[in-house]
Short mmCIF file of N, CA and C in Angstrom, two decimals:
data_model
loop_
_atom_site.label_atom_id
_atom_site.label_comp_id
_atom_site.label_asym_id
_atom_site.label_seq_id
_atom_site.Cartn_x
_atom_site.Cartn_y
_atom_site.Cartn_z
N LEU A 18 -25.06 -27.23 53.96
CA LEU A 18 -25.80 -27.67 55.11
C LEU A 18 -25.62 -29.14 55.49
N HIS A 19 -25.45 -29.88 54.43
CA HIS A 19 -25.25 -31.35 54.43
C HIS A 19 -24.12 -31.70 55.22
N ALA A 20 -22.98 -30.94 55.13
CA ALA A 20 -21.74 -31.34 56.17
C ALA A 20 -22.03 -30.88 57.50
N ALA A 21 -23.02 -29.91 57.91
CA ALA A 21 -23.18 -29.67 59.18
C ALA A 21 -23.87 -30.79 60.03
N TYR A 22 -24.41 -31.74 59.41
CA TYR A 22 -24.89 -32.76 59.96
C TYR A 22 -24.11 -34.06 59.72
N THR A 23 -23.13 -34.42 58.78
CA THR A 23 -22.30 -35.25 58.65
C THR A 23 -20.87 -35.19 59.30
N THR A 24 -20.46 -34.06 59.73
CA THR A 24 -19.12 -33.75 60.26
C THR A 24 -19.05 -33.46 61.25
N ASN A 25 -18.37 -34.26 62.35
CA ASN A 25 -18.10 -34.05 63.84
C ASN A 25 -17.73 -32.47 64.11
N GLN A 26 -18.53 -31.99 64.85
CA GLN A 26 -18.39 -30.47 65.06
C GLN A 26 -17.71 -30.29 66.49
N LEU A 27 -17.51 -31.34 67.29
CA LEU A 27 -16.69 -31.49 68.64
C LEU A 27 -15.49 -31.98 68.60
N HIS A 28 -14.53 -31.55 67.68
CA HIS A 28 -13.19 -32.45 67.62
C HIS A 28 -12.61 -31.69 68.92
N GLY A 29 -11.83 -32.65 69.43
CA GLY A 29 -10.91 -32.39 70.49
C GLY A 29 -11.53 -32.42 71.80
N ILE A 30 -12.70 -32.79 72.16
CA ILE A 30 -13.45 -33.07 73.31
C ILE A 30 -13.95 -34.33 73.60
N GLY A 31 -13.45 -35.40 72.59
CA GLY A 31 -13.99 -36.57 72.78
C GLY A 31 -15.50 -36.86 72.18
N ALA A 32 -16.10 -36.16 71.85
CA ALA A 32 -17.65 -36.40 71.31
C ALA A 32 -17.53 -36.60 69.81
N HIS A 33 -18.54 -37.24 69.43
CA HIS A 33 -18.72 -37.47 68.06
C HIS A 33 -20.32 -37.05 67.62
N SER A 34 -20.44 -35.63 67.49
CA SER A 34 -21.77 -34.91 67.08
C SER A 34 -21.73 -33.84 66.13
N SER A 35 -22.79 -33.50 65.31
CA SER A 35 -22.70 -32.56 64.62
C SER A 35 -23.77 -31.62 65.04
N CYS A 36 -24.54 -30.88 64.19
CA CYS A 36 -25.56 -30.07 64.49
C CYS A 36 -26.79 -30.86 64.84
N GLY A 37 -26.89 -31.32 66.31
CA GLY A 37 -27.90 -31.89 66.83
C GLY A 37 -28.01 -33.55 66.58
N TRP A 38 -27.10 -34.05 65.87
CA TRP A 38 -26.90 -35.43 65.39
C TRP A 38 -25.86 -36.07 65.65
N PHE A 39 -25.67 -37.46 65.87
CA PHE A 39 -24.48 -38.17 65.94
C PHE A 39 -23.86 -38.69 64.57
N THR A 40 -22.56 -38.40 64.76
CA THR A 40 -21.85 -38.80 63.40
C THR A 40 -21.65 -40.19 63.25
N HIS A 41 -21.19 -40.71 62.10
CA HIS A 41 -21.13 -42.07 61.82
C HIS A 41 -20.29 -42.87 62.73
N ASP A 42 -19.40 -42.41 63.38
CA ASP A 42 -18.10 -43.11 64.31
C ASP A 42 -18.42 -42.71 65.74
N SER A 43 -19.86 -42.34 66.04
CA SER A 43 -20.15 -42.26 67.51
C SER A 43 -20.67 -43.66 67.82
N GLY A 44 -20.36 -43.90 69.05
CA GLY A 44 -20.84 -45.36 69.63
C GLY A 44 -22.25 -45.19 70.16
N MET A 45 -23.02 -44.13 70.13
CA MET A 45 -24.32 -43.87 70.36
C MET A 45 -25.23 -44.16 69.03
N LEU A 46 -24.74 -44.21 68.01
CA LEU A 46 -25.54 -44.40 66.89
C LEU A 46 -25.52 -45.74 66.33
N PRO A 47 -26.73 -46.30 66.53
CA PRO A 47 -26.87 -47.71 66.05
C PRO A 47 -26.79 -47.93 64.56
N ARG A 48 -25.60 -47.62 64.08
CA ARG A 48 -25.46 -47.51 62.53
C ARG A 48 -25.32 -48.80 61.72
N PRO A 49 -25.95 -49.19 60.75
CA PRO A 49 -26.03 -50.48 59.93
C PRO A 49 -24.50 -50.25 59.33
N PRO A 50 -23.58 -51.41 59.58
CA PRO A 50 -22.61 -51.80 59.06
C PRO A 50 -22.09 -51.11 57.70
N ARG A 51 -23.08 -51.53 56.85
CA ARG A 51 -23.04 -51.17 55.35
C ARG A 51 -23.26 -49.74 55.02
N PHE A 52 -23.79 -48.85 56.04
CA PHE A 52 -24.11 -47.46 55.77
C PHE A 52 -22.87 -46.62 55.69
N SER A 53 -22.58 -45.74 54.74
CA SER A 53 -21.38 -45.08 54.71
C SER A 53 -20.96 -44.15 55.83
N GLY A 54 -19.85 -43.42 55.55
CA GLY A 54 -19.14 -42.53 56.51
C GLY A 54 -19.99 -41.41 56.58
N GLU A 55 -20.75 -41.12 55.55
CA GLU A 55 -21.64 -39.90 55.82
C GLU A 55 -22.91 -40.02 56.29
N SER A 56 -23.13 -41.10 57.22
CA SER A 56 -24.24 -41.52 57.75
C SER A 56 -24.27 -40.76 59.08
N PHE A 57 -25.42 -40.41 59.55
CA PHE A 57 -25.70 -39.68 60.74
C PHE A 57 -27.13 -40.20 61.55
N GLY A 58 -27.36 -39.61 62.70
CA GLY A 58 -28.71 -40.14 63.10
C GLY A 58 -28.64 -39.73 64.76
N HIS A 59 -29.74 -40.11 65.29
CA HIS A 59 -29.85 -39.82 66.69
C HIS A 59 -30.77 -40.83 67.39
N THR A 60 -30.66 -41.01 68.79
CA THR A 60 -31.61 -41.83 69.44
C THR A 60 -32.18 -41.00 70.42
N GLY A 61 -33.44 -41.75 70.88
CA GLY A 61 -34.21 -41.14 71.90
C GLY A 61 -34.47 -41.80 73.00
N PHE A 62 -34.64 -40.99 74.45
CA PHE A 62 -34.91 -41.86 75.58
C PHE A 62 -35.82 -43.00 75.58
N THR A 63 -36.99 -42.75 74.55
CA THR A 63 -38.02 -43.97 74.74
C THR A 63 -37.36 -45.02 73.86
N GLY A 64 -36.38 -44.94 73.18
CA GLY A 64 -35.71 -46.16 72.28
C GLY A 64 -35.77 -45.76 70.97
N THR A 65 -36.39 -44.56 70.50
CA THR A 65 -36.53 -44.45 69.29
C THR A 65 -34.96 -44.09 68.58
N SER A 66 -34.84 -44.12 67.33
CA SER A 66 -33.73 -43.94 66.41
C SER A 66 -33.97 -43.65 65.13
N ALA A 67 -33.17 -42.77 64.46
CA ALA A 67 -33.40 -42.27 63.32
C ALA A 67 -31.82 -42.27 62.75
N THR A 68 -31.52 -43.17 61.53
CA THR A 68 -30.12 -43.19 61.27
C THR A 68 -30.30 -43.07 59.65
N LEU A 69 -29.65 -42.18 59.01
CA LEU A 69 -29.88 -41.74 57.81
C LEU A 69 -28.32 -41.74 57.08
N ASP A 70 -28.33 -42.32 55.79
CA ASP A 70 -27.17 -42.38 54.95
C ASP A 70 -27.38 -41.57 53.71
N PRO A 71 -27.08 -40.38 53.55
CA PRO A 71 -27.25 -39.58 52.21
C PRO A 71 -26.66 -39.99 51.19
N ALA A 72 -25.45 -40.73 51.21
CA ALA A 72 -24.77 -41.19 50.11
C ALA A 72 -25.21 -42.43 49.51
N ASN A 73 -26.10 -43.26 50.27
CA ASN A 73 -26.95 -44.25 49.54
C ASN A 73 -28.30 -44.28 49.50
N ASP A 74 -28.60 -42.83 49.94
CA ASP A 74 -30.17 -42.74 50.09
C ASP A 74 -30.92 -43.73 50.93
N GLY A 75 -30.39 -43.94 51.92
CA GLY A 75 -30.89 -44.91 53.05
C GLY A 75 -31.30 -44.43 54.19
N PHE A 76 -32.30 -44.93 55.03
CA PHE A 76 -32.67 -44.48 56.19
C PHE A 76 -33.21 -45.83 57.20
N VAL A 77 -33.06 -45.50 58.22
CA VAL A 77 -33.97 -46.44 59.13
C VAL A 77 -34.46 -45.63 60.19
N PHE A 78 -35.85 -45.85 60.55
CA PHE A 78 -36.11 -45.17 61.73
C PHE A 78 -37.06 -46.28 62.52
N LEU A 79 -36.86 -46.15 63.86
CA LEU A 79 -37.49 -47.30 64.88
C LEU A 79 -38.02 -46.21 65.72
N LEU A 80 -39.60 -46.37 66.01
CA LEU A 80 -40.46 -45.81 66.79
C LEU A 80 -40.65 -46.66 68.03
N THR A 81 -40.48 -46.52 69.21
CA THR A 81 -40.77 -47.50 70.20
C THR A 81 -41.15 -46.62 71.59
N ASN A 82 -41.60 -47.33 72.51
CA ASN A 82 -41.77 -46.89 73.67
C ASN A 82 -41.14 -48.03 74.81
N ARG A 83 -39.68 -47.89 74.91
CA ARG A 83 -39.11 -49.08 75.78
C ARG A 83 -39.58 -48.70 77.02
N VAL A 84 -39.75 -47.54 77.63
CA VAL A 84 -40.10 -47.43 79.03
C VAL A 84 -41.52 -47.89 79.46
N TYR A 85 -42.11 -48.52 78.48
CA TYR A 85 -43.44 -49.31 79.02
C TYR A 85 -43.16 -50.32 79.77
N TYR A 86 -41.82 -51.09 79.25
CA TYR A 86 -41.43 -52.27 80.01
C TYR A 86 -40.24 -52.21 80.90
N GLY A 87 -39.85 -50.90 81.25
CA GLY A 87 -39.09 -50.73 82.41
C GLY A 87 -37.88 -49.76 81.77
N ARG A 88 -37.06 -49.17 82.71
CA ARG A 88 -35.93 -48.35 82.29
C ARG A 88 -34.62 -49.02 81.88
N ALA A 89 -34.62 -50.19 81.84
CA ALA A 89 -33.20 -50.84 81.78
C ALA A 89 -32.97 -50.47 80.31
N TYR A 90 -31.66 -49.98 80.20
CA TYR A 90 -31.04 -49.63 78.91
C TYR A 90 -30.31 -50.41 78.13
N GLU A 91 -29.54 -51.38 78.60
CA GLU A 91 -28.58 -52.15 77.94
C GLU A 91 -29.26 -53.12 77.07
N PRO A 92 -30.15 -54.08 77.45
CA PRO A 92 -31.19 -54.93 76.63
C PRO A 92 -31.42 -54.23 75.60
N PHE A 93 -32.28 -53.10 75.67
CA PHE A 93 -32.97 -52.37 74.72
C PHE A 93 -31.92 -51.52 73.63
N ARG A 94 -30.58 -51.50 73.95
CA ARG A 94 -29.55 -50.83 73.09
C ARG A 94 -29.14 -51.86 72.09
N ASP A 95 -29.04 -53.14 72.67
CA ASP A 95 -28.67 -54.11 71.86
C ASP A 95 -29.84 -54.44 70.81
N PHE A 96 -31.11 -54.47 71.28
CA PHE A 96 -32.37 -54.85 70.02
C PHE A 96 -32.30 -53.56 69.13
N ARG A 97 -32.18 -52.15 69.42
CA ARG A 97 -31.89 -51.08 68.59
C ARG A 97 -30.87 -51.41 67.63
N ARG A 98 -29.58 -51.89 67.95
CA ARG A 98 -28.38 -52.01 67.26
C ARG A 98 -28.81 -53.28 66.07
N LEU A 99 -29.37 -54.35 66.69
CA LEU A 99 -29.63 -55.37 65.86
C LEU A 99 -30.59 -55.01 64.77
N PHE A 100 -31.80 -54.20 65.20
CA PHE A 100 -32.79 -53.74 64.38
C PHE A 100 -32.39 -53.05 63.09
N ASN A 101 -31.36 -52.09 63.50
CA ASN A 101 -30.80 -51.09 62.59
C ASN A 101 -29.88 -52.06 61.63
N GLU A 102 -29.03 -52.95 62.39
CA GLU A 102 -28.16 -53.80 61.31
C GLU A 102 -29.02 -54.59 60.21
N THR A 103 -29.98 -54.92 60.74
CA THR A 103 -30.83 -55.99 59.89
C THR A 103 -31.51 -55.38 58.78
N VAL A 104 -32.23 -54.23 59.24
CA VAL A 104 -33.14 -53.52 58.30
C VAL A 104 -32.08 -52.83 57.16
N GLY A 105 -30.98 -52.27 57.61
CA GLY A 105 -30.12 -51.35 56.85
C GLY A 105 -29.24 -52.34 55.79
N SER A 106 -29.17 -53.81 56.24
CA SER A 106 -28.50 -54.49 55.44
C SER A 106 -29.20 -55.07 54.22
N HIS A 107 -30.54 -54.69 54.27
CA HIS A 107 -31.43 -55.14 53.12
C HIS A 107 -31.88 -53.69 52.33
N LEU A 108 -31.31 -52.79 52.54
CA LEU A 108 -31.66 -51.44 51.80
C LEU A 108 -31.03 -51.49 50.48
N PRO A 109 -31.73 -51.17 49.57
CA PRO A 109 -30.93 -50.88 48.08
C PRO A 109 -29.58 -50.13 48.27
N GLY A 110 -28.66 -50.39 47.61
CA GLY A 110 -27.33 -49.54 47.52
C GLY A 110 -26.61 -49.50 49.01
N ALA A 111 -27.20 -49.96 49.81
CA ALA A 111 -26.28 -49.98 51.08
C ALA A 111 -25.19 -51.02 51.05
#
């Protein structure tokens, strides 16, 4: 089951997704740079994100409601990536 979440299931069509999750090489996943190639996660419309790294027993969850401030996506995407990079760089083993 672990491989179903961490392995790209959409080879050949330009996507980087597993069973409902983005894989580590997806541009949509705000993955901390020190997370392994086994990391996976998902993002939500309201700005939430879940990024997990089973190889290092690490995870970063961000719960937000960005639509409260408007629907502009770019500034929030940058914030979400910075948040994940900052928190992820301080996890033990990462």
